[in-house]
mmCIF file of C-alpha atoms (C1' of nucleotides) in Angstrom:
data_model
loop_
_atom_site.group_PDB
_atom_site.id
_atom_site.type_symbol
_atom_site.label_atom_id
_atom_site.label_comp_id
_atom_site.label_asym_id
_atom_site.label_seq_id
_atom_site.Cartn_x
_atom_site.Cartn_y
_atom_site.Cartn_z
ATOM 1 C CA UNK A 1022 29.066 -6.150 29.088
ATOM 2 C CA UNK A 1023 25.892 -5.019 27.338
ATOM 3 C CA UNK A 1024 26.146 -3.978 23.672
ATOM 4 C CA UNK A 1025 23.594 -2.769 21.141
ATOM 5 C CA UNK A 1026 23.269 -1.968 17.444
ATOM 6 C CA UNK A 1027 23.582 1.687 16.428
ATOM 7 C CA UNK A 1028 24.237 3.119 12.959
ATOM 8 C CA UNK A 1029 25.246 -0.337 11.772
ATOM 9 C CA UNK A 1030 27.767 -0.834 14.546
ATOM 10 C CA UNK A 1031 27.786 -2.490 17.956
ATOM 11 C CA UNK A 1032 28.381 -0.158 20.885
ATOM 12 C CA UNK A 1033 28.952 -0.766 24.565
ATOM 13 C CA UNK A 1034 27.249 1.502 27.078
ATOM 14 C CA UNK A 1035 30.575 3.194 27.776
ATOM 15 C CA UNK A 1036 31.174 3.825 24.061
ATOM 16 C CA UNK A 1037 27.686 5.243 23.673
ATOM 17 C CA UNK A 1038 28.319 7.683 26.509
ATOM 18 C CA UNK A 1039 31.624 8.756 24.968
ATOM 19 C CA UNK A 1040 29.873 9.301 21.644
ATOM 20 C CA UNK A 1041 27.255 11.527 23.305
ATOM 21 C CA UNK A 1042 29.952 13.603 24.938
ATOM 22 C CA UNK A 1043 31.704 14.074 21.577
ATOM 23 C CA UNK A 1044 28.511 14.854 19.665
ATOM 24 C CA UNK A 1045 27.354 17.369 22.270
ATOM 25 C CA UNK A 1046 30.173 19.650 21.153
ATOM 26 C CA UNK A 1047 28.572 19.933 17.718
ATOM 27 C CA UNK A 1048 25.270 21.232 19.052
ATOM 28 C CA UNK A 1049 24.489 24.799 17.991
ATOM 29 C CA UNK A 1050 22.977 26.545 20.991
ATOM 30 C CA UNK A 1051 22.177 29.913 19.397
ATOM 31 C CA UNK A 1052 19.313 30.788 17.068
ATOM 32 C CA UNK A 1053 19.725 29.440 13.535
ATOM 33 C CA UNK A 1054 16.074 28.885 12.785
ATOM 34 C CA UNK A 1055 14.762 31.181 10.067
ATOM 35 C CA UNK A 1056 11.051 31.704 9.491
ATOM 36 C CA UNK A 1057 8.948 29.029 11.114
ATOM 37 C CA UNK A 1058 5.880 27.997 9.137
ATOM 38 C CA UNK A 1059 5.628 24.424 10.401
ATOM 39 C CA UNK A 1060 6.400 22.807 13.772
ATOM 40 C CA UNK A 1061 6.525 19.049 14.261
ATOM 41 C CA UNK A 1062 5.823 17.041 17.384
ATOM 42 C CA UNK A 1063 7.929 13.901 17.871
ATOM 43 C CA UNK A 1064 7.078 10.977 20.136
ATOM 44 C CA UNK A 1065 7.682 7.253 20.444
ATOM 45 C CA UNK A 1066 5.550 4.379 21.673
ATOM 46 C CA UNK A 1067 6.033 0.621 21.927
ATOM 47 C CA UNK A 1068 3.984 -2.297 20.644
ATOM 48 C CA UNK A 1069 4.102 -6.076 20.918
ATOM 49 C CA UNK A 1070 5.277 -6.030 24.530
ATOM 50 C CA UNK A 1071 8.030 -3.579 23.625
ATOM 51 C CA UNK A 1072 9.541 -5.559 20.770
ATOM 52 C CA UNK A 1073 8.400 -2.956 18.230
ATOM 53 C CA UNK A 1074 9.312 0.725 18.421
ATOM 54 C CA UNK A 1075 6.764 3.046 16.871
ATOM 55 C CA UNK A 1076 7.783 6.643 16.159
ATOM 56 C CA UNK A 1077 5.301 9.329 15.174
ATOM 57 C CA UNK A 1078 5.929 12.790 13.770
ATOM 58 C CA UNK A 1079 3.037 15.233 13.436
ATOM 59 C CA UNK A 1080 3.611 18.394 11.393
ATOM 60 C CA UNK A 1081 1.442 21.386 12.277
ATOM 61 C CA UNK A 1082 1.121 24.762 10.621
ATOM 62 C CA UNK A 1083 2.576 27.521 12.801
ATOM 63 C CA UNK A 1084 1.092 29.350 14.555
ATOM 64 C CA UNK A 1085 -2.394 28.114 13.638
ATOM 65 C CA UNK A 1086 -1.585 24.616 14.955
ATOM 66 C CA UNK A 1087 -3.469 22.892 12.159
ATOM 67 C CA UNK A 1088 -2.265 19.389 11.266
ATOM 68 C CA UNK A 1089 -0.722 19.405 7.791
ATOM 69 C CA UNK A 1090 1.183 16.090 7.674
ATOM 70 C CA UNK A 1091 2.240 13.097 9.757
ATOM 71 C CA UNK A 1092 4.304 9.932 9.489
ATOM 72 C CA UNK A 1093 4.653 6.735 11.517
ATOM 73 C CA UNK A 1094 7.627 4.349 11.433
ATOM 74 C CA UNK A 1095 7.754 0.949 13.122
ATOM 75 C CA UNK A 1096 11.154 -0.684 13.692
ATOM 76 C CA UNK A 1097 12.231 -3.624 15.798
ATOM 77 C CA UNK A 1098 13.302 -2.355 19.231
ATOM 78 C CA UNK A 1099 17.115 -2.297 19.321
ATOM 79 C CA UNK A 1100 17.847 -1.958 23.025
ATOM 80 C CA UNK A 1101 16.195 -1.605 26.448
ATOM 81 C CA UNK A 1102 15.587 1.699 28.181
ATOM 82 C CA UNK A 1103 18.691 2.935 29.968
ATOM 83 C CA UNK A 1104 18.475 6.340 31.703
ATOM 84 C CA UNK A 1105 20.732 8.715 29.762
ATOM 85 C CA UNK A 1106 20.763 6.556 26.621
ATOM 86 C CA UNK A 1107 17.124 6.966 25.655
ATOM 87 C CA UNK A 1108 17.966 8.467 22.271
ATOM 88 C CA UNK A 1109 19.774 5.358 21.056
ATOM 89 C CA UNK A 1110 16.553 3.465 21.595
ATOM 90 C CA UNK A 1111 14.251 6.021 19.954
ATOM 91 C CA UNK A 1112 16.224 7.993 17.354
ATOM 92 C CA UNK A 1113 16.390 5.326 14.595
ATOM 93 C CA UNK A 1114 12.593 5.111 14.347
ATOM 94 C CA UNK A 1115 12.202 8.888 14.639
ATOM 95 C CA UNK A 1116 14.694 9.590 11.841
ATOM 96 C CA UNK A 1117 12.949 7.025 9.665
ATOM 97 C CA UNK A 1118 9.578 8.693 10.232
ATOM 98 C CA UNK A 1119 11.061 12.118 9.438
ATOM 99 C CA UNK A 1120 12.209 10.833 6.037
ATOM 100 C CA UNK A 1121 8.684 9.685 5.271
ATOM 101 C CA UNK A 1122 7.211 13.172 5.592
ATOM 102 C CA UNK A 1123 5.870 15.080 2.606
ATOM 103 C CA UNK A 1124 5.943 18.440 4.382
ATOM 104 C CA UNK A 1125 9.326 19.214 5.925
ATOM 105 C CA UNK A 1126 9.076 20.816 9.402
ATOM 106 C CA UNK A 1127 10.989 24.005 10.228
ATOM 107 C CA UNK A 1128 11.251 23.064 13.914
ATOM 108 C CA UNK A 1129 10.993 19.914 16.028
ATOM 109 C CA UNK A 1130 9.429 19.602 19.487
ATOM 110 C CA UNK A 1131 10.717 16.316 20.898
ATOM 111 C CA UNK A 1132 9.151 14.467 23.815
ATOM 112 C CA UNK A 1133 12.152 14.193 26.149
ATOM 113 C CA UNK A 1134 15.206 16.170 27.218
ATOM 114 C CA UNK A 1135 17.535 18.095 24.961
ATOM 115 C CA UNK A 1136 20.514 19.743 26.636
ATOM 116 C CA UNK A 1137 19.119 18.958 30.118
ATOM 117 C CA UNK A 1138 21.015 15.682 30.115
ATOM 118 C CA UNK A 1139 24.043 14.377 32.074
ATOM 119 C CA UNK A 1140 26.263 14.724 28.984
ATOM 120 C CA UNK A 1141 24.172 17.498 27.390
ATOM 121 C CA UNK A 1142 22.919 15.212 24.642
ATOM 122 C CA UNK A 1143 19.319 14.158 25.172
ATOM 123 C CA UNK A 1144 17.046 12.817 22.430
ATOM 124 C CA UNK A 1145 16.218 16.300 21.113
ATOM 125 C CA UNK A 1146 19.931 16.966 20.503
ATOM 126 C CA UNK A 1147 20.416 13.539 18.934
ATOM 127 C CA UNK A 1148 17.469 13.920 16.545
ATOM 128 C CA UNK A 1149 18.181 17.584 15.845
ATOM 129 C CA UNK A 1150 21.838 17.050 15.012
ATOM 130 C CA UNK A 1151 21.352 13.948 12.851
ATOM 131 C CA UNK A 1152 18.411 15.441 10.954
ATOM 132 C CA UNK A 1153 19.860 18.936 10.750
ATOM 133 C CA UNK A 1154 16.518 20.408 11.798
ATOM 134 C CA UNK A 1155 16.283 22.938 14.665
ATOM 135 C CA UNK A 1156 14.962 21.054 17.705
ATOM 136 C CA UNK A 1157 13.669 21.597 21.225
ATOM 137 C CA UNK A 1158 13.379 19.098 24.073
ATOM 138 C CA UNK A 1159 10.086 19.079 25.997
ATOM 139 C CA UNK A 1160 10.074 16.587 28.873
ATOM 140 C CA UNK A 1161 7.329 15.801 31.354
ATOM 141 C CA UNK A 1162 9.814 14.730 34.010
ATOM 142 C CA UNK A 1163 13.257 15.808 35.153
ATOM 143 C CA UNK A 1164 16.332 13.766 34.341
ATOM 144 C CA UNK A 1165 18.984 15.930 35.994
ATOM 145 C CA UNK A 1166 19.517 19.426 37.346
ATOM 146 C CA UNK A 1167 17.815 21.343 40.148
ATOM 147 C CA UNK A 1168 15.543 24.357 40.281
ATOM 148 C CA UNK A 1169 13.797 26.733 42.657
ATOM 149 C CA UNK A 1170 10.160 26.349 43.618
ATOM 150 C CA UNK A 1171 7.842 27.165 40.716
ATOM 151 C CA UNK A 1172 4.663 29.246 41.255
ATOM 152 C CA UNK A 1173 1.475 27.335 40.437
ATOM 153 C CA UNK A 1174 0.324 29.930 37.900
ATOM 154 C CA UNK A 1175 0.523 29.306 34.160
ATOM 155 C CA UNK A 1176 3.620 30.778 32.458
ATOM 156 C CA UNK A 1177 5.726 30.621 35.638
ATOM 157 C CA UNK A 1178 9.326 29.985 34.632
ATOM 158 C CA UNK A 1179 12.521 29.104 36.513
ATOM 159 C CA UNK A 1180 15.959 28.006 35.372
ATOM 160 C CA UNK A 1181 17.008 24.360 35.494
ATOM 161 C CA UNK A 1182 20.561 24.350 36.816
ATOM 162 C CA UNK A 1183 23.354 21.808 37.005
ATOM 163 C CA UNK A 1184 25.783 23.514 39.322
ATOM 164 C CA UNK A 1185 26.437 26.944 37.815
ATOM 165 C CA UNK A 1186 25.310 25.902 34.364
ATOM 166 C CA UNK A 1187 21.825 26.620 33.037
ATOM 167 C CA UNK A 1188 20.756 23.488 31.176
ATOM 168 C CA UNK A 1189 17.086 24.268 30.619
ATOM 169 C CA UNK A 1190 13.895 25.952 31.829
ATOM 170 C CA UNK A 1191 11.059 24.668 33.962
ATOM 171 C CA UNK A 1192 7.790 26.000 32.563
ATOM 172 C CA UNK A 1193 4.284 25.822 34.035
ATOM 173 C CA UNK A 1194 2.270 25.418 30.851
ATOM 174 C CA UNK A 1195 -1.049 25.263 32.734
ATOM 175 C CA UNK A 1196 -2.051 26.474 36.177
ATOM 176 C CA UNK A 1197 -1.813 23.779 38.785
ATOM 177 C CA UNK A 1198 -0.307 21.012 36.667
ATOM 178 C CA UNK A 1199 3.169 19.502 36.732
ATOM 179 C CA UNK A 1200 5.639 21.673 34.765
ATOM 180 C CA UNK A 1201 7.415 21.031 31.479
ATOM 181 C CA UNK A 1202 11.203 20.722 31.323
ATOM 182 C CA UNK A 1203 12.260 22.684 28.250
ATOM 183 C CA UNK A 1204 15.803 22.585 26.885
ATOM 184 C CA UNK A 1205 17.517 23.225 23.589
ATOM 185 C CA UNK A 1206 17.973 20.420 21.112
ATOM 186 C CA UNK A 1207 19.866 22.036 18.232
ATOM 187 C CA UNK A 1208 20.151 25.366 16.360
ATOM 188 C CA UNK A 1209 18.075 27.361 18.853
ATOM 189 C CA UNK A 1210 18.542 29.420 22.006
ATOM 190 C CA UNK A 1211 16.860 28.494 25.280
ATOM 191 C CA UNK A 1212 14.908 31.763 25.267
ATOM 192 C CA UNK A 1213 13.517 31.081 21.796
ATOM 193 C CA UNK A 1214 12.835 27.476 22.726
ATOM 194 C CA UNK A 1215 10.611 28.527 25.615
ATOM 195 C CA UNK A 1216 8.802 31.031 23.384
ATOM 196 C CA UNK A 1217 8.095 28.430 20.711
ATOM 197 C CA UNK A 1218 6.774 26.006 23.297
ATOM 198 C CA UNK A 1219 4.477 28.676 24.718
ATOM 199 C CA UNK A 1220 3.341 29.676 21.231
ATOM 200 C CA UNK A 1221 2.489 26.043 20.467
ATOM 201 C CA UNK A 1222 0.217 25.561 23.472
ATOM 202 C CA UNK A 1223 -3.526 25.421 22.967
ATOM 203 C CA UNK A 1224 -4.905 25.296 26.478
ATOM 204 C CA UNK A 1225 -3.336 21.981 27.433
ATOM 205 C CA UNK A 1226 -0.261 21.017 29.384
ATOM 206 C CA UNK A 1227 1.532 19.725 26.288
ATOM 207 C CA UNK A 1228 2.172 21.680 23.060
ATOM 208 C CA UNK A 1229 -0.239 20.721 20.255
ATOM 209 C CA UNK A 1230 2.421 19.104 18.025
ATOM 210 C CA UNK A 1231 3.417 16.763 20.846
ATOM 211 C CA UNK A 1232 -0.193 16.000 21.729
ATOM 212 C CA UNK A 1233 -0.739 14.838 18.163
ATOM 213 C CA UNK A 1234 2.479 12.847 18.098
ATOM 214 C CA UNK A 1235 1.562 11.255 21.440
ATOM 215 C CA UNK A 1236 -1.726 9.996 20.095
ATOM 216 C CA UNK A 1237 -0.251 8.759 16.825
ATOM 217 C CA UNK A 1238 2.644 6.999 18.588
ATOM 218 C CA UNK A 1239 0.476 5.097 21.035
ATOM 219 C CA UNK A 1240 -1.665 3.625 18.244
ATOM 220 C CA UNK A 1241 -4.714 3.970 20.478
ATOM 221 C CA UNK A 1242 -8.251 4.448 19.230
ATOM 222 C CA UNK A 1243 -8.960 5.963 15.867
ATOM 223 C CA UNK A 1244 -6.437 8.782 16.010
ATOM 224 C CA UNK A 1245 -4.680 7.738 12.812
ATOM 225 C CA UNK A 1246 -8.011 7.696 11.000
ATOM 226 C CA UNK A 1247 -8.875 11.097 12.412
ATOM 227 C CA UNK A 1248 -5.532 12.519 11.297
ATOM 228 C CA UNK A 1249 -5.953 11.003 7.833
ATOM 229 C CA UNK A 1250 -9.378 12.564 7.455
ATOM 230 C CA UNK A 1251 -8.037 15.979 8.415
ATOM 231 C CA UNK A 1252 -5.288 15.712 5.815
ATOM 232 C CA UNK A 1253 -7.513 14.697 2.935
ATOM 233 C CA UNK A 1254 -9.892 17.492 3.882
ATOM 234 C CA UNK A 1255 -7.086 20.038 3.560
ATOM 235 C CA UNK A 1256 -6.209 18.927 0.043
ATOM 236 C "C1'" DG B 574 27.326 1.792 49.699
ATOM 237 C "C1'" DC B 575 22.847 4.757 48.751
ATOM 238 C "C1'" DG B 576 19.687 7.278 46.042
ATOM 239 C "C1'" DA B 577 18.285 9.121 41.350
ATOM 240 C "C1'" DC B 578 16.986 7.850 36.972
ATOM 241 C "C1'" DA B 579 13.692 11.418 30.099
ATOM 242 C "C1'" DG B 580 10.575 7.475 27.805
ATOM 243 C "C1'" DA C 473 7.019 3.432 27.808
ATOM 244 C "C1'" DT C 474 3.052 -0.109 29.061
ATOM 245 C "C1'" DC C 475 -0.881 -2.721 31.681
ATOM 246 C "C1'" DT C 476 -6.140 -0.194 32.656
ATOM 247 C "C1'" DT C 477 -12.142 2.181 34.866
ATOM 248 C "C1'" DG C 478 -13.847 5.021 37.104
ATOM 249 C "C1'" DT C 479 -13.541 9.162 39.401
ATOM 250 C "C1'" DC C 480 -12.486 13.759 41.824
ATOM 251 C "C1'" DG C 481 -12.054 18.579 40.621
ATOM 252 C "C1'" DC C 482 -11.643 23.080 37.960
#
DNA sequence: GCGACAG
DNA sequence: ATCTTGTCGC
């Protein structure tokens, strides 16, 4: 029986799944967003052969998509990747990074599923509920659900279904590239979620906030330096 | 039993 | 996710 540390307590995989099912009932799936002046991208990377979890949050002005703040948190990795339990592995570092921010984001775009999850509680729901901030899940790959064929043109959109239930939207953010799997995280409707994702695109497959978070989470190159220079310039 | 399986 | 250079195409 595999167990892991979460919120100062040891959980078994079965207990973690039960917790997700219970927490999913607290997710607000209608719009409770207010005016959005800042949107943050959230992503996680791993260092030291996976022993260190590195979360990055990049806050951008909306809708100009200018970087206005960012934070990086490195914590020891608490558990391996288990499909469906990704958030237990990533949320601690993400929540830590969120607390380090100077500029509080009005909306979160999380790299991963939100409601499009077997128990309707992907990482975007987990982070959104525990932080209290409206959140959207933006995944590059499907975890569950089925959908009709999607036209190759940009802005094509089809529903992601699990039986008769709509759990998300499949959006072609760029012509000819693999689509994005958009689903609600917390305090937002699916329709608004898709609109915010589209309004955060800047010609690339991924929304700008997530592109920034991706770079900052993977610690590659001189992205942190570049981000730092942009921030001091805007002071 | 077999196939699927976010990051 | 991560290990990694060049390369084909819009």
